Amino acid sequence: MFRTALRNVLAHKARLLMTVLAVMLGVAFVSGTLVFTDTFGSAYKNKSAKSFDHVSVAIRPDGGSSHDDGQEAKQPRRLTDALLTKAQELPGAGSAIGTYSGFTALADKDGKLVGGEWGTTGANYYPGKDGKDPRYDFAEGAAPKAAGDIALDSRTADRTGYKVGDTVRYSTDGPVKTAKVSGIFDTDDGSVVAGGSLVVFDNHTAREVLGKSEYDEIDVKAAAGTSETALKGAVEKILPKDTEAETGVSLKDEQDRMIEQNTRSMSQVLLIFAGIALFVGIFIIANTFTMLVAQRTKELALMRAVGASRRQVTRSVLIEAFIVGLVAAVAGFALGIGVAVGLEALMNAGGASLPDGPLVIGPTTIITALIIGVVVTMLAAWLPGRRAARIPPVAAMNSVHASPTTRGLVVRNTIGSLIVALGVVMLFMSDNYVKSGGAATILVGVIVLTPLLSRPFIAAAGPLLKPFGVTGKLSRLNSVRNPRRTASTASALMIGLTLITAMTVVAVSMGSAINKMATDSLKADYAVSMANFQPLAPQVHDKLAKLPEVEASSPLRTTWGEADGRDTRISGVDPKGFDKLVGLDFTSGSAAGLKGNAVLVDKETADAKGLKAGDTVAVKFDDDKTTRLKVAGVYKSNEMLDGLFTPTSVVTPHLSKIQDKQVLLKMKGGASDRAEDAIVKALGDNPAIKIQDKDDISNEVGGAINLLLNMLYGLLAMAILVAVLGVINTLAMSVFERKHEIGMLRAIGLDRAKVKQMVRLESVVISLFGAVLGVGLGLFLGWVAGDSISGSVKTYTMEIPVGRILLFLAIAAVVGVLAAVWPARSAARLNPLQAIKSD
């Protein structure tokens, strides 16, 4: 049986090529993902390990005490110079340094922000006894020594063209400062390796410009002969309250775990799409082996007649599938290595600046690729093999093919209907996870029901095929000749388009919701904030409020606290212009009463505490002090405006440092290029500050959604490509089964061009059937997803992107035409006499 299976593989190389390609693409995606993430993780681990070379024990704050808005509660200083001195004097300590780090926006020579909104960092240079800081290896110049000096990492220097002695502009919390480049250094800092920038100040300047009251961390290096464990024991004796000591090995292990977690998350996302491609490939493999079995019906019957059992026949098909799967897996693994290299090059070209490192090909990746390729192929081939074994030998030798029975289709349709019914029931459950499971269940049910659905759809396409005459009628009849095969081919295309349509609907609807939210919530023409949304210095608002072009302005001075025991955000605002800057939807009261010790309360908080306009509420701030405020109004919150709003005079006394989250501006002539230029000049052309109008705010969120959507389109293209192979495969099978018929048509006058047209129309009909089904299911899944989202995003309403959906259908039609090229050519080239004589 093994020799027979091997002979069959070699005898049907062209037919099996489709299966090899389908499996190979899926395996390539899987193995490429695993190789890329392993390489990426290993390179980062190696780089990060070097950054711990100077750390034997690190002293750090135990937990955090700050909120997302950057405001901190007042608390005793812990990592002080006094503690640093104690650490340096410990027995077994060779040296100790204190570290500062914080957002520092550096402008390039064109005034643009270097390193991105989140990757531009400032740090301190802390010289040891030898006058050097082990974190930085200077390639040019020297370390910064005064307030007017800074040093740049070599990657940033190369990107910007800055040299030693150049003057640069930077900002940390609003105002622009200038400094001279004293030196350029090499570093293994993770953010720099990932494409960010690192600016280094002398220790005193770093403390001032980064607004630090204490060190972020104190790193102690063990003297020769002292172990990390012993040094940690000594350090623990001098630790202040709310601090902890960690060994360098522990920090490295923690960093490794974080890298593994991040790479695992990336890997899981990519593997989901690889799984979709493999799932689509199952339909192709099943069709291929169905076709091969149909070609060998007499041969298999003869094997049964000379003594082969059903199990042996099934086993021969599975051995054939094993060989094909193994070849596809090996080819896919080799292609996957190329995919991994391509991904790295693509991300580097996009500015990711991945760390250099050798390609990592682990044994797990090799085994996974081989197992996936072989198992997927054998699973898909099992059912055709089982069907082949069940054909009675006498019927098979007389060419009486055992076509799928009506009873089989009835059973399948019944099962599919029950699955869809179960999914519909799950949709009415309140739990979002159950709803998602219901949507997936309905998708599976529709796949099962596609043979039933194919007949009415193709019948409905009849009027569109009438202009093509006889070839149109023949293509329609051929499309419904084998509903199971038509359905499995259409399902492959349907799955990809279902996911693409659903994601497009959600993305477009979400973009519109964000745009509506920005339009309804903001009357302000501009929102001014730090590029990374860290706090702004109060001087920014002071400068902008004095501009003659500004009609109204207000800072958002945000902290956290409690309103009658309920955790909430508290924003200090300028009561004189606040109602001109925001569009609050009040259920009681108004912004007019926002004076003195007054407060505007969101409806959720008001309902929870039974508050209304005129009531008094006890507000406890983050410094544990409580103030009673009068409720001036209750408003409906959204994702842009929520919490309590009260005058800045109420909030400011409770802050350890006066900072603003944002500044809102309304200009006298509305938003314009002239108004924006006035703001930019007033802030000194500051690279750290972001100036956004309503469109910018909407586009920022919408841009991120579109970027994600385009990435998903690219990933799902693999599944669509595999589906195209499926259409080609089905048409080739159909041409093979209809040799006799095509020969007769040629003999009675149907020319080659008409034969090609017949096959092309059949391909287009099948492709459009899958596309229409996919678009319909995608709209349904988009509605289900939107129903879940609408609970948290109040402005969300489902929007149908008609233009994109029409584009998807047009692409499906093009896919049908292209997929038919080879099968149509093969059909047209059949010799009529030989085809008529064929069985």
Coordinates of N, CA, C and O in Angstrom, one line a residue, residues 478-609:
N478 N -23.4 23.8 -14.1 CA -22.1 23.2 -13.6 C -21.9 23.6 -12.2 O -21.3 22.8 -11.4
S479 N -22.2 24.8 -11.9 CA -22.0 25.3 -10.5 C -22.8 24.6 -9.4 O -22.3 24.5 -8.3
V480 N -23.9 24.1 -9.8 CA -24.8 23.4 -8.8 C -24.7 21.9 -9.0 O -25.4 21.2 -8.3
R481 N -23.9 21.4 -9.9 CA -23.8 20.0 -10.2 C -23.3 19.2 -8.9 O -23.9 18.2 -8.6
N482 N -22.4 19.8 -8.2 CA -21.9 19.1 -7.0 C -21.9 20.1 -5.9 O -20.9 20.9 -5.7
P483 N -23.0 20.3 -5.2 CA -23.2 21.3 -4.2 C -22.1 21.3 -3.1 O -21.7 22.3 -2.6
R484 N -21.7 20.1 -2.7 CA -20.8 20.0 -1.6 C -19.4 20.6 -2.0 O -18.8 21.4 -1.3
R485 N -19.0 20.3 -3.3 CA -17.7 20.8 -3.7 C -17.8 22.4 -3.9 O -16.9 23.1 -3.5
T486 N -18.9 22.8 -4.5 CA -19.1 24.2 -4.7 C -19.1 24.9 -3.4 O -18.5 26.0 -3.2
A487 N -19.7 24.3 -2.4 CA -19.8 24.9 -1.0 C -18.5 25.0 -0.4 O -18.1 26.0 0.2
S488 N -17.7 23.9 -0.5 CA -16.4 24.0 0.2 C -15.5 25.0 -0.4 O -14.7 25.7 0.3
T489 N -15.6 25.1 -1.8 CA -14.8 26.1 -2.4 C -15.2 27.6 -2.0 O -14.4 28.4 -1.7
A490 N -16.5 27.8 -2.0 CA -17.0 29.1 -1.7 C -16.7 29.4 -0.2 O -16.4 30.5 0.2
S491 N -16.7 28.4 0.7 CA -16.5 28.6 2.1 C -15.1 29.1 2.3 O -14.8 29.9 3.2
A492 N -14.1 28.6 1.5 CA -12.7 29.1 1.7 C -12.6 30.6 1.5 O -11.9 31.3 2.3
L493 N -13.3 31.1 0.5 CA -13.3 32.5 0.2 C -14.1 33.2 1.2 O -13.8 34.4 1.6
M494 N -15.3 32.6 1.6 CA -16.2 33.2 2.5 C -15.5 33.6 3.8 O -15.8 34.7 4.4
I495 N -14.7 32.7 4.4 CA -14.1 32.9 5.7 C -13.3 34.2 5.7 O -13.4 35.0 6.6
G496 N -12.4 34.3 4.7 CA -11.6 35.5 4.6 C -12.4 36.8 4.5 O -12.1 37.7 5.2
L497 N -13.4 36.8 3.6 CA -14.2 38.0 3.4 C -15.1 38.3 4.6 O -15.4 39.4 4.9
T498 N -15.5 37.2 5.3 CA -16.3 37.5 6.6 C -15.5 38.3 7.6 O -16.0 39.3 8.1
L499 N -14.3 37.8 7.8 CA -13.4 38.5 8.8 C -13.1 39.9 8.3 O -13.1 40.9 9.1
I500 N -12.7 40.1 7.0 CA -12.4 41.4 6.5 C -13.6 42.3 6.6 O -13.4 43.5 7.0
T501 N -14.8 41.9 6.2 CA -15.9 42.7 6.3 C -16.3 43.1 7.7 O -16.6 44.3 8.0
A502 N -16.3 42.2 8.6 CA -16.6 42.5 10.0 C -15.7 43.5 10.6 O -16.1 44.5 11.2
M503 N -14.3 43.3 10.3 CA -13.4 44.3 10.9 C -13.5 45.7 10.3 O -13.4 46.7 10.9
T504 N -13.9 45.7 9.0 CA -14.1 47.0 8.3 C -15.3 47.7 8.9 O -15.2 48.9 9.1
V505 N -16.4 47.0 9.1 CA -17.6 47.6 9.6 C -17.3 48.2 11.0 O -17.6 49.3 11.3
V506 N -16.6 47.4 11.9 CA -16.3 47.9 13.2 C -15.4 49.1 13.2 O -15.6 50.1 13.9
A507 N -14.3 49.0 12.3 CA -13.4 50.1 12.2 C -14.0 51.4 11.7 O -13.8 52.5 12.3
V508 N -14.8 51.3 10.7 CA -15.5 52.5 10.1 C -16.4 53.1 11.1 O -16.5 54.3 11.4
S509 N -17.2 52.2 11.8 CA -18.2 52.7 12.8 C -17.5 53.3 14.0 O -18.0 54.3 14.5
M510 N -16.4 52.7 14.4 CA -15.7 53.3 15.5 C -15.1 54.6 15.2 O -15.1 55.5 16.0
G511 N -14.5 54.7 14.0 CA -14.0 56.0 13.6 C -15.1 57.1 13.6 O -14.8 58.2 14.0
S512 N -16.3 56.8 13.1 CA -17.4 57.8 13.1 C -17.8 58.1 14.5 O -18.1 59.3 14.8
A513 N -17.8 57.1 15.4 CA -18.2 57.3 16.8 C -17.2 58.3 17.5 O -17.6 59.2 18.2
I514 N -15.9 58.1 17.2 CA -14.9 59.0 17.8 C -15.0 60.4 17.2 O -14.9 61.4 17.9
N515 N -15.3 60.5 15.9 CA -15.5 61.8 15.3 C -16.7 62.5 15.9 O -16.6 63.7 16.2
K516 N -17.8 61.8 16.1 CA -19.0 62.4 16.6 C -18.8 62.8 18.1 O -19.2 63.9 18.5
M517 N -18.0 62.0 18.8 CA -17.7 62.3 20.2 C -16.9 63.6 20.3 O -17.2 64.5 21.1
A518 N -15.9 63.8 19.4 CA -15.1 65.0 19.4 C -15.9 66.2 19.0 O -15.8 67.3 19.6
T519 N -16.8 66.0 18.0 CA -17.6 67.2 17.6 C -18.6 67.6 18.7 O -18.8 68.8 18.9
D520 N -19.2 66.6 19.3 CA -20.2 66.9 20.3 C -19.6 67.4 21.6 O -20.2 68.2 22.3
S521 N -18.5 66.9 22.0 CA -17.9 67.2 23.3 C -17.1 68.5 23.4 O -17.0 69.1 24.4
L522 N -16.5 68.8 22.2 CA -15.6 69.9 22.3 C -16.1 71.1 21.5 O -16.4 71.0 20.3
K523 N -16.2 72.3 22.1 CA -16.4 73.5 21.4 C -15.1 74.2 21.1 O -15.0 75.1 20.3
A524 N -14.1 73.8 21.8 CA -12.7 74.4 21.7 C -12.2 74.1 20.3 O -12.5 73.1 19.7
D525 N -11.4 75.1 19.8 CA -10.8 74.9 18.5 C -9.6 74.1 18.5 O -9.3 73.4 17.6
Y526 N -8.9 74.2 19.7 CA -7.6 73.4 19.8 C -7.5 72.8 21.2 O -7.9 73.4 22.2
A527 N -6.8 71.6 21.2 CA -6.4 71.0 22.5 C -4.9 70.9 22.5 O -4.3 70.4 21.5
V528 N -4.2 71.5 23.5 CA -2.8 71.5 23.5 C -2.3 70.6 24.6 O -2.8 70.7 25.8
S529 N -1.4 69.7 24.3 CA -0.9 68.7 25.3 C 0.5 68.3 25.0 O 1.1 68.7 23.9
M530 N 1.2 67.6 25.9 CA 2.5 67.1 25.6 C 2.3 66.0 24.6 O 1.3 65.3 24.5
A531 N 3.4 65.8 23.8 CA 3.3 64.8 22.7 C 3.0 63.4 23.3 O 2.4 62.6 22.6
N532 N 3.5 63.1 24.5 CA 3.2 61.8 25.1 C 2.2 61.8 26.2 O 2.0 60.9 27.0
F533 N 1.4 62.9 26.2 CA 0.3 63.1 27.1 C 0.8 63.1 28.6 O -0.1 62.9 29.5
Q534 N 2.0 63.4 28.8 CA 2.5 63.7 30.2 C 2.1 65.1 30.6 O 1.7 65.9 29.7
P535 N 2.2 65.5 31.9 CA 1.7 66.8 32.3 C 2.4 68.0 31.7 O 3.6 67.9 31.4
L536 N 1.7 69.0 31.5 CA 2.3 70.3 30.9 C 2.6 71.2 32.1 O 1.9 71.2 33.1
A537 N 3.6 72.0 31.9 CA 3.9 73.1 32.9 C 2.8 74.1 32.8 O 2.3 74.4 31.8
P538 N 2.4 74.7 34.0 CA 1.3 75.7 34.0 C 1.7 77.0 33.1 O 0.8 77.7 32.7
Q539 N 3.0 77.2 32.9 CA 3.3 78.4 32.1 C 2.8 78.3 30.7 O 2.6 79.3 30.0
V540 N 2.5 77.1 30.2 CA 2.0 76.9 28.8 C 0.6 77.6 28.7 O 0.4 78.4 27.8
H541 N -0.3 77.3 29.7 CA -1.6 78.0 29.6 C -1.4 79.5 29.8 O -2.1 80.3 29.2
D542 N -0.5 79.9 30.7 CA -0.4 81.3 31.0 C 0.0 82.1 29.7 O -0.5 83.2 29.5
K543 N 0.9 81.5 29.0 CA 1.4 82.1 27.7 C 0.2 82.2 26.7 O 0.0 83.2 26.0
L544 N -0.5 81.1 26.5 CA -1.5 81.0 25.5 C -2.7 81.9 25.8 O -3.3 82.5 24.9
A545 N -3.0 82.0 27.1 CA -4.2 82.8 27.5 C -4.0 84.3 27.2 O -5.0 85.0 27.0
K546 N -2.7 84.7 27.1 CA -2.4 86.1 26.8 C -2.4 86.5 25.3 O -2.3 87.6 24.9
L547 N -2.6 85.4 24.4 CA -2.5 85.7 23.0 C -3.8 86.5 22.6 O -4.9 86.2 23.0
P548 N -3.6 87.5 21.7 CA -4.8 88.3 21.3 C -5.8 87.5 20.5 O -6.9 87.8 20.4
E549 N -5.3 86.4 19.9 CA -6.2 85.6 19.0 C -7.1 84.7 19.9 O -8.0 84.1 19.3
V550 N -6.8 84.5 21.2 CA -7.5 83.6 22.0 C -8.8 84.2 22.6 O -8.7 85.3 23.3
E551 N -9.9 83.6 22.4 CA -11.2 84.1 22.9 C -11.4 83.6 24.3 O -11.9 84.3 25.2
A552 N -11.2 82.3 24.5 CA -11.4 81.6 25.8 C -10.4 80.5 25.9 O -10.0 79.9 25.0
S553 N -9.9 80.2 27.2 CA -9.0 79.2 27.4 C -9.2 78.6 28.8 O -9.7 79.2 29.7
S554 N -8.7 77.4 29.0 CA -8.8 76.7 30.3 C -7.8 75.6 30.3 O -7.7 74.8 29.3
P555 N -7.1 75.4 31.4 CA -6.3 74.2 31.6 C -7.2 73.1 32.1 O -8.3 73.3 32.6
L556 N -6.8 71.9 31.9 CA -7.4 70.7 32.6 C -6.3 70.2 33.6 O -5.4 69.6 33.2
R557 N -6.5 70.6 34.9 CA -5.5 70.3 35.9 C -6.1 69.1 36.7 O -6.9 69.2 37.6
T558 N -5.6 67.9 36.3 CA -6.3 66.7 36.7 C -5.6 66.0 37.8 O -4.4 65.9 37.8
T559 N -6.4 65.5 38.8 CA -5.9 64.6 39.8 C -6.9 63.6 40.1 O -7.9 63.4 39.3
W560 N -6.8 62.8 41.1 CA -7.7 61.8 41.5 C -8.2 61.9 42.9 O -7.5 62.6 43.7
G561 N -9.4 61.4 43.2 CA -9.9 61.5 44.5 C -11.2 60.7 44.7 O -11.5 59.8 43.9
E562 N -12.0 61.1 45.7 CA -13.2 60.3 46.0 C -14.4 61.3 46.1 O -14.2 62.4 46.8
A563 N -15.5 61.0 45.6 CA -16.8 61.8 45.8 C -17.7 61.0 46.6 O -18.3 60.0 46.1
D564 N -17.8 61.3 47.9 CA -18.6 60.5 48.8 C -18.2 59.1 48.8 O -19.1 58.2 48.7
G565 N -16.9 58.8 48.7 CA -16.4 57.4 48.8 C -16.3 56.8 47.4 O -15.8 55.6 47.3
R566 N -16.7 57.4 46.4 CA -16.6 56.8 45.0 C -15.4 57.4 44.3 O -15.2 58.6 44.1
D567 N -14.4 56.5 43.8 CA -13.2 56.9 43.1 C -13.6 57.7 41.8 O -14.5 57.2 41.1
T568 N -13.0 58.8 41.6 CA -13.3 59.6 40.4 C -12.1 60.5 40.0 O -11.2 60.7 40.8
R569 N -12.2 60.9 38.8 CA -11.2 61.9 38.3 C -11.7 63.3 38.6 O -12.9 63.6 38.5
I570 N -10.8 64.1 39.0 CA -11.1 65.5 39.4 C -10.3 66.5 38.5 O -9.0 66.4 38.6
S571 N -10.9 67.3 37.7 CA -10.2 68.2 36.8 C -10.5 69.7 37.2 O -11.6 70.1 37.3
G572 N -9.4 70.4 37.5 CA -9.5 71.8 37.8 C -9.5 72.6 36.5 O -8.7 72.3 35.6
V573 N -10.5 73.5 36.3 CA -10.7 74.3 35.1 C -10.8 75.8 35.4 O -11.1 76.1 36.5
D574 N -10.7 76.6 34.3 CA -11.0 78.0 34.5 C -12.5 78.2 34.3 O -13.0 78.1 33.2
P575 N -13.2 78.6 35.3 CA -14.7 78.7 35.2 C -15.1 79.8 34.3 O -16.2 79.8 33.8
K576 N -14.3 80.8 34.0 CA -14.7 81.9 33.1 C -14.9 81.5 31.7 O -15.8 82.0 31.0
G577 N -14.1 80.5 31.2 CA -14.3 80.2 29.8 C -14.6 78.7 29.5 O -14.8 78.3 28.4
F578 N -14.9 78.0 30.6 CA -15.0 76.5 30.4 C -16.3 76.2 29.6 O -16.2 75.3 28.7
D579 N -17.4 76.9 29.8 CA -18.6 76.5 29.1 C -18.5 76.9 27.6 O -19.3 76.4 26.8
K580 N -17.5 77.7 27.2 CA -17.3 78.0 25.8 C -16.4 77.0 25.1 O -16.3 77.0 23.9
L581 N -15.8 76.1 25.9 CA -14.8 75.2 25.4 C -15.3 73.7 25.3 O -14.7 72.9 24.6
V582 N -16.3 73.4 26.1 CA -16.8 72.0 26.0 C -18.3 72.0 25.8 O -19.0 73.0 26.1
G583 N -18.8 70.9 25.3 CA -20.3 70.8 25.1 C -20.8 69.7 26.0 O -21.0 68.5 25.6
L584 N -21.1 70.0 27.3 CA -21.6 69.1 28.2 C -23.1 69.0 28.1 O -23.8 70.0 27.9
D585 N -23.6 67.8 28.2 CA -25.0 67.5 28.1 C -25.6 67.4 29.5 O -25.5 66.3 30.1
F586 N -26.2 68.5 30.0 CA -26.6 68.5 31.4 C -28.0 67.9 31.6 O -28.9 68.1 30.8
T587 N -28.1 67.1 32.7 CA -29.4 66.6 33.1 C -30.0 67.5 34.2 O -31.2 67.4 34.4
S588 N -29.2 68.2 34.9 CA -29.7 69.2 35.8 C -28.6 70.3 36.0 O -27.4 70.0 35.9
G589 N -29.0 71.5 36.3 CA -28.0 72.6 36.5 C -27.3 73.0 35.2 O -27.8 72.6 34.1
S590 N -26.2 73.7 35.3 CA -25.5 74.2 34.2 C -24.1 74.6 34.6 O -23.7 74.6 35.8
A591 N -23.2 74.9 33.6 CA -21.8 75.4 33.9 C -21.8 76.8 34.4 O -20.8 77.2 34.9
A592 N -22.9 77.5 34.3 CA -22.9 78.9 34.8 C -22.7 79.0 36.3 O -22.2 80.0 36.8
G593 N -23.0 78.0 37.0 CA -22.8 78.0 38.5 C -21.5 77.5 38.9 O -21.2 77.4 40.1
L594 N -20.5 77.3 38.0 CA -19.2 76.8 38.3 C -18.3 78.0 38.9 O -17.5 78.5 38.2
K595 N -18.6 78.3 40.1 CA -17.8 79.4 40.8 C -17.5 79.0 42.2 O -18.2 78.3 42.8
G596 N -16.3 79.5 42.7 CA -16.0 79.3 44.1 C -15.8 77.8 44.3 O -15.2 77.1 43.6
N597 N -16.5 77.3 45.4 CA -16.4 75.9 45.7 C -17.5 75.1 45.1 O -18.3 74.4 45.8
A598 N -17.6 75.2 43.8 CA -18.7 74.5 43.0 C -18.1 73.4 42.2 O -16.8 73.3 42.0
V599 N -18.9 72.4 41.8 CA -18.4 71.3 41.0 C -19.5 70.8 40.1 O -20.7 70.9 40.3
L600 N -19.0 70.3 38.9 CA -19.9 69.6 37.9 C -19.6 68.2 38.1 O -18.5 67.7 38.1
V601 N -20.7 67.4 38.2 CA -20.6 65.9 38.5 C -21.1 65.1 37.3 O -22.2 65.5 36.8
D602 N -20.4 64.1 36.9 CA -20.9 63.2 35.9 C -22.1 62.4 36.4 O -22.3 62.1 37.6
K603 N -23.0 62.0 35.5 CA -24.3 61.4 35.8 C -24.1 60.0 36.6 O -24.9 59.7 37.5
E604 N -23.1 59.3 36.2 CA -22.8 58.0 36.9 C -22.6 58.2 38.4 O -23.1 57.5 39.2
T605 N -21.7 59.2 38.7 CA -21.4 59.5 40.1 C -22.7 60.0 40.8 O -23.0 59.7 41.9
A606 N -23.4 60.9 40.1 CA -24.5 61.5 40.7 C -25.6 60.5 41.0 O -26.2 60.5 42.1
D607 N -25.8 59.6 40.0 CA -26.8 58.5 40.2 C -26.4 57.6 41.4 O -27.3 57.1 42.2
A608 N -25.1 57.3 41.5 CA -24.7 56.4 42.5 C -24.9 57.0 43.9 O -25.1 56.2 44.9
K609 N -24.8 58.3 44.0 CA -24.8 58.9 45.3 C -26.1 59.8 45.5 O -26.3 60.5 46.5

